[in-house]
Coordinates of C-alpha atoms in Angstrom, one line a residue:
Chain A
M15 CA 170.5 183.0 250.3
F16 CA 169.7 183.3 246.8
S17 CA 169.8 180.2 244.2
N18 CA 172.0 180.3 241.3
K19 CA 168.1 180.1 239.6
Y20 CA 166.9 182.8 241.2
I21 CA 170.0 185.0 239.8
F22 CA 169.5 183.8 236.3
I23 CA 165.8 184.4 236.1
Y24 CA 166.1 187.3 238.1
S25 CA 168.8 189.0 235.6
S26 CA 167.0 187.7 232.7
V27 CA 163.7 189.4 233.9
L28 CA 165.1 192.5 234.5
V29 CA 166.7 192.9 231.7
I30 CA 163.6 191.9 229.2
I31 CA 161.6 194.7 231.2
V32 CA 164.3 197.3 230.4
A33 CA 164.6 196.3 226.9
V34 CA 161.1 196.8 226.4
L35 CA 160.7 200.0 228.0
L36 CA 163.8 201.5 226.3
A37 CA 162.3 200.3 222.8
L38 CA 159.0 202.1 223.5
A39 CA 160.8 205.2 224.4
A40 CA 163.0 205.1 221.5
T41 CA 160.0 204.4 218.9
L42 CA 157.8 207.0 220.8
L43 CA 160.2 209.5 220.7
K44 CA 161.8 208.9 217.5
P45 CA 159.4 211.3 215.2
A46 CA 159.9 214.2 217.5
Q47 CA 164.0 213.7 217.8
E48 CA 163.8 213.5 213.5
I49 CA 162.1 216.6 213.6
N50 CA 164.8 218.1 215.6
I51 CA 167.6 216.9 213.1
K52 CA 166.0 218.1 210.4
T53 CA 165.1 221.7 211.6
E54 CA 168.5 221.9 212.4
K55 CA 170.1 221.2 209.4
M56 CA 167.4 223.7 207.5
Q57 CA 168.2 226.3 210.0
Q58 CA 172.1 226.0 209.4
I59 CA 171.3 226.4 205.6
L60 CA 169.4 229.6 206.3
Q61 CA 171.7 230.9 208.4
S62 CA 174.9 230.3 206.2
A63 CA 172.3 232.9 203.4
G64 CA 171.7 235.1 206.2
I65 CA 168.3 234.4 207.1
K66 CA 167.6 234.1 210.7
S67 CA 164.8 231.4 211.7
P68 CA 163.6 230.8 215.0
T69 CA 163.0 227.1 215.8
K70 CA 159.2 226.9 215.4
E71 CA 159.3 228.5 212.6
T72 CA 162.1 227.1 210.7
I73 CA 160.3 224.8 208.3
S74 CA 157.7 227.2 207.0
I75 CA 160.6 229.9 206.3
Y76 CA 163.0 227.1 204.8
H77 CA 160.2 226.6 202.4
K78 CA 159.4 230.1 201.9
Y79 CA 163.1 230.8 200.9
I80 CA 164.3 227.8 199.2
T81 CA 163.2 227.8 195.5
N82 CA 164.9 224.4 194.4
E83 CA 166.8 221.7 195.8
L84 CA 169.3 220.5 193.4
I85 CA 171.2 217.0 192.8
I86 CA 174.6 217.7 190.7
N87 CA 177.2 215.6 189.4
I88 CA 180.7 216.3 189.1
E89 CA 180.3 217.4 186.1
G90 CA 177.7 220.1 187.2
E91 CA 174.8 218.4 185.3
I92 CA 172.1 218.4 187.3
L93 CA 170.8 214.9 188.2
S94 CA 167.6 216.1 190.5
D95 CA 165.4 219.2 190.6
F96 CA 163.0 219.8 193.8
A97 CA 161.0 222.5 193.7
Q98 CA 158.1 223.8 195.8
G99 CA 157.0 220.3 196.6
E100 CA 157.3 218.9 193.2
F101 CA 160.0 217.1 191.2
S102 CA 160.9 218.6 188.0
K103 CA 163.9 216.1 187.6
G104 CA 164.8 212.9 188.9
N105 CA 163.1 211.7 192.1
E106 CA 165.8 212.3 195.4
R107 CA 165.6 215.7 197.5
A108 CA 168.9 217.2 197.9
F109 CA 167.8 217.5 201.2
D110 CA 168.1 213.8 202.0
I111 CA 171.5 213.2 200.3
N112 CA 174.3 212.2 202.8
L113 CA 177.2 214.1 201.9
K114 CA 179.5 212.0 204.2
E115 CA 179.0 208.7 202.3
E116 CA 179.2 210.8 198.6
L117 CA 182.5 212.3 199.8
R118 CA 183.7 209.1 200.6
K119 CA 183.0 207.6 197.3
L120 CA 185.2 210.4 195.7
S121 CA 187.9 210.2 198.4
G122 CA 191.5 209.7 196.4
K123 CA 189.9 208.2 193.3
T124 CA 190.7 208.9 190.0
P125 CA 189.1 209.0 187.5
T126 CA 186.4 210.6 189.3
P127 CA 183.5 208.6 190.3
K128 CA 180.7 210.2 187.8
D129 CA 177.9 208.6 190.3
V130 CA 178.6 210.8 193.2
R131 CA 175.6 212.9 194.1
L132 CA 176.2 216.7 195.3
P133 CA 173.9 218.2 196.9
L134 CA 173.1 222.0 196.2
F135 CA 170.2 224.7 197.5
V136 CA 169.1 227.7 195.7
L137 CA 167.3 230.3 197.2
I138 CA 166.2 234.1 197.0
N139 CA 167.1 236.2 199.9
D140 CA 165.2 239.0 201.0
Q141 CA 167.3 241.5 198.6
K142 CA 165.9 239.2 195.6
D143 CA 169.1 237.9 195.0
T144 CA 169.7 234.3 193.9
V145 CA 171.9 232.5 196.2
Y146 CA 173.9 229.1 196.0
V147 CA 174.4 227.1 199.4
I148 CA 176.7 224.4 199.7
P149 CA 176.9 222.2 202.5
L150 CA 180.7 221.4 203.6
I151 CA 181.9 218.4 205.5
G152 CA 185.6 218.0 207.2
K153 CA 187.4 217.2 209.9
G154 CA 188.6 219.0 212.7
L155 CA 191.1 218.1 215.5
W156 CA 188.4 215.9 217.9
G157 CA 185.7 215.2 215.6
P158 CA 184.0 216.4 212.7
V159 CA 183.5 220.0 211.4
W160 CA 180.6 221.2 208.9
G161 CA 179.4 224.1 207.4
N162 CA 177.3 225.4 204.7
I163 CA 178.6 228.3 202.5
A164 CA 176.5 230.6 200.6
L165 CA 177.4 232.0 197.5
K166 CA 175.9 234.9 195.6
S167 CA 174.4 234.9 192.1
D168 CA 177.8 235.0 190.0
K169 CA 178.8 231.8 192.0
N170 CA 182.2 233.0 192.7
T171 CA 181.7 235.8 195.6
I172 CA 180.9 234.4 199.4
A173 CA 177.5 235.8 200.9
G174 CA 178.0 234.1 204.1
V175 CA 179.4 230.6 205.9
R176 CA 178.4 228.8 208.6
F177 CA 180.5 226.5 210.3
G178 CA 179.7 224.1 213.2
H179 CA 181.8 221.5 215.0
K180 CA 181.2 218.3 217.5
S181 CA 184.0 218.8 219.7
E182 CA 186.7 221.3 218.8
T183 CA 188.4 223.2 221.5
P184 CA 186.7 225.9 223.4
G185 CA 188.1 229.4 223.1
L186 CA 190.7 227.7 220.3
G187 CA 189.3 225.4 217.4
A188 CA 185.6 226.4 218.7
E189 CA 186.3 229.7 217.7
I190 CA 185.1 228.7 213.5
E191 CA 181.5 229.2 215.1
T192 CA 182.0 232.4 216.2
P193 CA 180.7 235.9 214.1
M194 CA 184.3 237.2 214.4
F195 CA 185.7 234.0 212.3
Q196 CA 183.0 233.6 210.2
N197 CA 182.4 237.1 209.0
Q198 CA 186.0 237.3 207.6
F199 CA 184.5 235.1 204.7
L200 CA 182.1 238.1 203.7
G201 CA 182.5 239.2 200.0
K202 CA 185.6 236.7 199.6
Q203 CA 185.8 235.0 196.1
I204 CA 186.4 231.4 195.1
F205 CA 188.1 232.2 191.9
D206 CA 190.8 234.1 190.7
E207 CA 190.1 236.5 187.6
N208 CA 191.3 234.2 185.2
G209 CA 188.5 231.8 186.5
N210 CA 190.5 229.3 188.3
F211 CA 189.6 227.6 191.5
T212 CA 191.7 228.8 194.4
S213 CA 189.2 228.0 197.4
I214 CA 189.5 230.1 200.4
K215 CA 192.3 229.6 202.2
V216 CA 192.6 230.0 205.9
V217 CA 195.9 231.4 206.9
K218 CA 198.0 230.5 209.9
G219 CA 199.7 233.7 210.7
G220 CA 197.4 236.1 209.1
V221 CA 196.2 236.3 205.2
A222 CA 198.3 240.3 205.8
N223 CA 201.3 238.1 206.3
S224 CA 201.1 236.2 203.7
S225 CA 201.6 236.0 199.7
I226 CA 197.8 234.7 199.3
N227 CA 195.6 237.6 197.7
P228 CA 193.5 238.6 200.5
I229 CA 190.2 238.2 198.6
H230 CA 191.3 234.4 198.5
G231 CA 192.0 234.2 202.5
V232 CA 191.5 234.7 205.8
D233 CA 193.0 234.6 208.9
A234 CA 193.3 231.1 210.8
I235 CA 192.6 230.9 214.7
S236 CA 195.5 231.3 216.7
G237 CA 195.9 228.3 218.9
G238 CA 193.4 226.2 216.6
T239 CA 195.7 225.3 214.1
I240 CA 194.9 222.0 213.4
T241 CA 190.7 222.9 213.3
S242 CA 191.9 226.0 210.7
K243 CA 193.9 223.5 208.5
G244 CA 190.2 221.2 209.0
V245 CA 188.2 224.0 207.6
N246 CA 190.8 225.1 204.6
N247 CA 190.8 221.3 203.8
M248 CA 186.7 221.1 203.9
L249 CA 186.5 224.0 201.8
E250 CA 188.8 223.3 199.2
V251 CA 187.7 219.5 199.1
C252 CA 183.7 220.2 199.1
L253 CA 183.9 223.2 196.9
K254 CA 186.4 221.8 194.4
N255 CA 183.4 219.1 193.5
Y256 CA 180.8 222.1 192.3
E257 CA 183.6 223.6 190.2
S258 CA 182.3 222.6 187.0
F259 CA 178.7 223.9 188.1
L260 CA 180.1 227.0 189.3
K261 CA 181.8 228.0 185.7
T262 CA 178.9 227.4 184.0
K263 CA 177.3 230.8 184.1
Chain B
M23 CA 156.3 202.2 262.6
S24 CA 152.5 202.1 261.6
L25 CA 151.4 203.9 258.6
S26 CA 148.9 206.0 260.1
N27 CA 151.0 207.9 262.4
Y28 CA 153.9 208.3 259.6
N29 CA 154.9 211.7 259.0
P30 CA 156.4 212.4 255.8
F31 CA 157.8 215.6 257.0
S32 CA 159.5 214.6 259.7
L33 CA 162.7 215.7 261.0
T34 CA 164.6 212.6 259.9
N35 CA 163.1 212.6 256.5
R36 CA 163.5 216.6 256.3
K37 CA 167.3 215.8 256.8
L38 CA 167.4 213.3 254.3
L39 CA 166.1 216.3 251.8
L40 CA 168.1 219.4 253.1
G41 CA 171.2 217.7 254.6
P42 CA 172.9 217.3 250.9
L43 CA 172.5 220.9 250.8
N44 CA 175.0 221.9 253.2
L45 CA 176.4 219.5 255.4
E46 CA 176.5 216.4 253.4
N47 CA 176.9 218.3 249.9
P48 CA 177.6 215.6 247.4
I49 CA 180.3 218.1 245.4
T50 CA 182.0 220.2 248.4
V51 CA 182.3 217.8 251.0
Q52 CA 181.7 214.5 249.7
V53 CA 183.7 215.5 246.6
L54 CA 181.9 213.5 244.3
G55 CA 180.7 213.9 240.7
I56 CA 183.2 216.9 239.9
C57 CA 183.8 215.8 236.3
S58 CA 180.6 216.7 235.1
A59 CA 180.7 219.8 237.3
L60 CA 183.7 221.0 235.3
A61 CA 182.6 219.8 232.1
V62 CA 178.7 221.3 231.6
T63 CA 179.0 224.6 233.8
A64 CA 180.2 227.2 231.2
Q65 CA 176.9 228.5 230.9
M66 CA 173.5 228.4 232.7
K67 CA 171.1 226.6 230.8
P68 CA 173.0 223.4 230.2
A69 CA 173.8 223.6 233.6
I70 CA 170.4 223.8 235.0
V71 CA 169.1 220.8 232.6
M72 CA 172.3 218.7 233.6
S73 CA 170.9 219.1 237.2
V74 CA 167.5 218.5 236.6
S75 CA 168.4 215.5 234.7
V76 CA 170.8 214.3 237.6
I77 CA 167.8 215.0 240.5
A78 CA 165.4 212.9 238.1
V79 CA 168.1 210.0 237.6
T80 CA 169.2 209.9 241.3
A81 CA 165.6 210.2 242.7
I82 CA 164.2 207.4 240.4
S83 CA 167.4 204.9 240.9
N84 CA 167.2 205.4 244.4
F85 CA 163.3 204.9 245.1
V86 CA 163.4 201.7 242.7
I87 CA 166.4 200.2 243.8
S88 CA 164.9 200.6 247.3
L89 CA 162.0 198.8 246.1
L90 CA 163.8 196.2 244.9
R91 CA 165.8 196.1 247.8
N92 CA 164.9 192.8 249.5
T93 CA 164.9 190.7 246.0
I94 CA 168.1 191.8 244.7
P95 CA 171.0 188.8 245.1
P96 CA 173.9 190.4 246.6
R97 CA 176.2 188.8 244.2
I98 CA 174.6 190.7 241.5
R99 CA 173.4 193.9 243.0
I100 CA 176.1 196.5 241.4
I101 CA 174.8 194.8 237.8
V102 CA 171.2 195.5 238.6
E103 CA 172.2 199.1 240.1
L104 CA 173.9 199.7 236.8
V105 CA 171.2 198.4 234.7
V106 CA 168.7 200.8 236.5
I107 CA 170.7 203.6 236.1
A108 CA 171.6 203.3 232.9
T109 CA 168.1 202.7 231.8
L110 CA 166.8 206.1 233.4
V111 CA 170.1 207.7 231.7
I112 CA 169.3 206.9 228.1
L113 CA 165.6 207.9 229.0
V114 CA 166.7 211.5 230.0
D115 CA 169.0 211.4 227.2
Q116 CA 166.6 210.6 224.9
I117 CA 163.6 212.7 226.0
L118 CA 166.2 215.8 226.0
K119 CA 167.1 214.8 222.0
A120 CA 163.2 214.7 221.6
Y121 CA 161.9 218.1 223.5
V122 CA 165.2 220.2 224.3
Y123 CA 167.4 219.7 221.4
D124 CA 169.8 222.4 221.4
V125 CA 170.6 221.9 225.5
S126 CA 171.1 218.3 224.5
K127 CA 173.3 219.0 222.0
Q128 CA 175.4 221.1 224.4
L129 CA 175.7 218.5 226.8
S130 CA 176.4 215.9 224.6
V131 CA 178.6 212.8 226.2
F132 CA 177.8 214.5 229.5
V133 CA 174.4 213.1 229.8
G134 CA 175.3 209.6 229.2
L135 CA 178.3 209.7 231.9
I136 CA 175.7 210.6 234.2
I137 CA 175.7 206.7 234.6
T138 CA 179.5 206.9 235.6
N139 CA 178.4 210.0 238.3
C140 CA 179.7 208.8 241.5
I141 CA 176.9 210.4 243.3
I142 CA 174.3 208.2 242.1
M143 CA 176.2 204.7 243.0
G144 CA 177.3 206.1 246.2
R145 CA 173.7 207.0 247.3
L146 CA 172.4 203.6 246.1
E147 CA 175.3 201.6 247.6
A148 CA 175.0 203.8 251.1
F149 CA 171.2 204.4 251.2
A150 CA 168.9 202.9 249.0
L151 CA 169.6 199.6 249.5
A152 CA 169.0 199.7 253.6
N153 CA 166.4 201.8 253.6
K154 CA 162.4 202.2 252.7
P155 CA 161.8 203.7 249.0
F156 CA 160.3 207.2 250.8
P157 CA 163.2 208.3 252.8
A158 CA 165.4 206.5 249.8
L159 CA 163.2 208.8 247.2
L160 CA 164.0 212.0 249.6
D161 CA 167.7 211.0 249.8
G162 CA 168.1 210.9 246.1
I163 CA 166.0 214.2 245.5
G164 CA 168.3 215.8 248.3
N165 CA 171.5 214.8 247.0
G166 CA 170.7 215.4 243.4
L167 CA 169.3 219.3 244.6
G168 CA 172.8 219.6 246.2
Y169 CA 174.7 218.7 243.4
G170 CA 172.4 220.9 241.3
M171 CA 173.1 224.1 243.4
V172 CA 176.6 224.0 243.5
L173 CA 176.4 223.3 239.4
I174 CA 174.3 226.2 238.9
T175 CA 176.4 228.6 241.2
V176 CA 179.3 227.6 239.4
S177 CA 177.9 228.4 235.9
F178 CA 176.4 231.2 237.0
F179 CA 179.6 233.1 237.7
R180 CA 181.3 231.3 234.8
E181 CA 178.8 232.5 232.3
L182 CA 178.8 236.1 233.9
L183 CA 182.4 236.7 234.0
G184 CA 183.2 234.7 231.1
S185 CA 180.3 235.7 228.7
G186 CA 178.8 238.5 230.1
S187 CA 175.4 236.9 230.2
V188 CA 173.2 235.2 232.4
L189 CA 171.0 232.4 231.0
G190 CA 172.2 233.8 227.6
Y191 CA 170.8 237.2 228.3
K192 CA 173.3 240.1 228.0
V193 CA 173.5 242.1 231.6
I194 CA 177.1 243.2 231.5
P195 CA 175.9 246.8 229.5
E196 CA 177.4 247.8 226.3
A197 CA 179.0 250.6 228.1
F198 CA 181.2 248.4 229.9
Y199 CA 182.8 247.0 226.9
D200 CA 183.2 250.6 225.4
F201 CA 185.4 251.4 228.4
G202 CA 187.6 248.4 227.7
Y203 CA 185.8 245.7 229.8
R204 CA 186.6 242.6 228.4
D205 CA 185.0 239.0 228.9
N206 CA 187.2 236.8 231.4
G207 CA 187.6 233.8 228.4
F208 CA 189.9 231.9 230.7
M209 CA 186.2 231.7 232.7
I210 CA 184.8 229.6 229.7
L211 CA 187.2 227.0 230.5
P212 CA 187.2 224.2 232.6
P213 CA 189.7 224.5 235.0
M214 CA 188.0 227.6 236.1
A215 CA 184.9 225.5 237.4
L216 CA 187.5 223.8 239.7
I217 CA 188.6 227.4 241.0
I218 CA 185.1 228.3 241.4
V219 CA 184.2 224.9 243.2
G220 CA 187.4 225.6 245.4
V221 CA 186.3 228.9 246.4
I222 CA 183.0 227.4 247.4
I223 CA 184.5 224.9 249.3
W224 CA 186.3 227.6 251.3
I225 CA 183.4 230.1 252.0
Q226 CA 181.5 227.1 253.1
R227 CA 184.2 225.9 255.6
S228 CA 185.0 229.1 257.0
Y229 CA 180.8 229.1 258.0
V230 CA 180.8 225.6 259.0
K231 CA 183.6 224.9 261.2
S232 CA 182.1 221.3 261.8
L233 CA 183.5 220.7 258.3
V234 CA 187.1 221.2 258.7
E235 CA 189.2 218.4 259.2
K236 CA 192.0 218.4 262.1
D237 CA 195.3 217.4 261.3

């Protein structure tokens, strides 16, 4: 029989060994994991602007295309400008901004707080056009949805979008990741002819059957109503913050 | 049994390794680990990574528990087993995140859920606690393989019929699609995994009559 003392000592020793082992593994593997997360973020930014990047070369491709990483505030003033490895203004990279935190500062507050920092990526694509990439984050049905939206140099027409999600239903909500859904956004505009912000509506039942101008709307996903609504709200909430910046020509 | 005439590839040991592939298959015969089999088999790549992870965890946990078997106080043996399994699973998860990030994202929570995979606890309780380390290691690998084999078979059919590809490469020619062939979207959803597992069990039992229960 094992005494109580033995059981206590046994479990303590076991737990200590395990703790050391796990701490060691976590510390040793952390650099590799962080690179993966960064690479993925870069890949998503590039993809939204239609630039393909194999995982291994992503970092160099990212630095080749991205000309400026800007941080702006809600009034469109540039707080920080990071270009080609140097800061010409401010001292924080847009790449390191936690958008979720910044959006939380904003939610439901009037007047809108001015210290909110909004990330924005400027790149020049293969056709030598300037493209603005705006990161998006929102809520789907089961978990977060996110994405990047690329605007052409007129700061109005969409050059491309990429969406991602954590756990939307495969075959339904998860279809937001498919080219079929994302390609609908190409060429759509987020401002109307009078310069008013309209966002892009994700329309249940189809744009053709609604009163929305087809240039400001896309078809929602059948069976993915709540995810589609999530994308719709995400676009509206996130793009709205950039309104002042996008209006300056 | 003295060490000098110990044959690591004796009949008993081979049976430990190969038995779970057919007659004692954890999924089709013991019906364990079904949950993850449904969840990660929509494509082959995650299914293969999942299989390798489960093989590693069953083999190593079986081996470690078997080494410790005479020192583990029976009153806390389940806790000790869980600590060992959980440690291994976290290690596997961390390694996947560091080296095969895209697959680890697809597997998401299911790597963590290897902890609750009944195959592992089942083998520790039924085998590792009562046997020497080497047979326990074989038993672990065997059961992992038996699980992985079914997983990979299921994922092969689901990916082929559901996405028209194998391991991410398109195998169904474009011409088929031009003639109106469509991928079966239902194949991507978990219920089809259950049906394919059912079909595998059916085929297995129609060949191996000894598995058929008398009613």
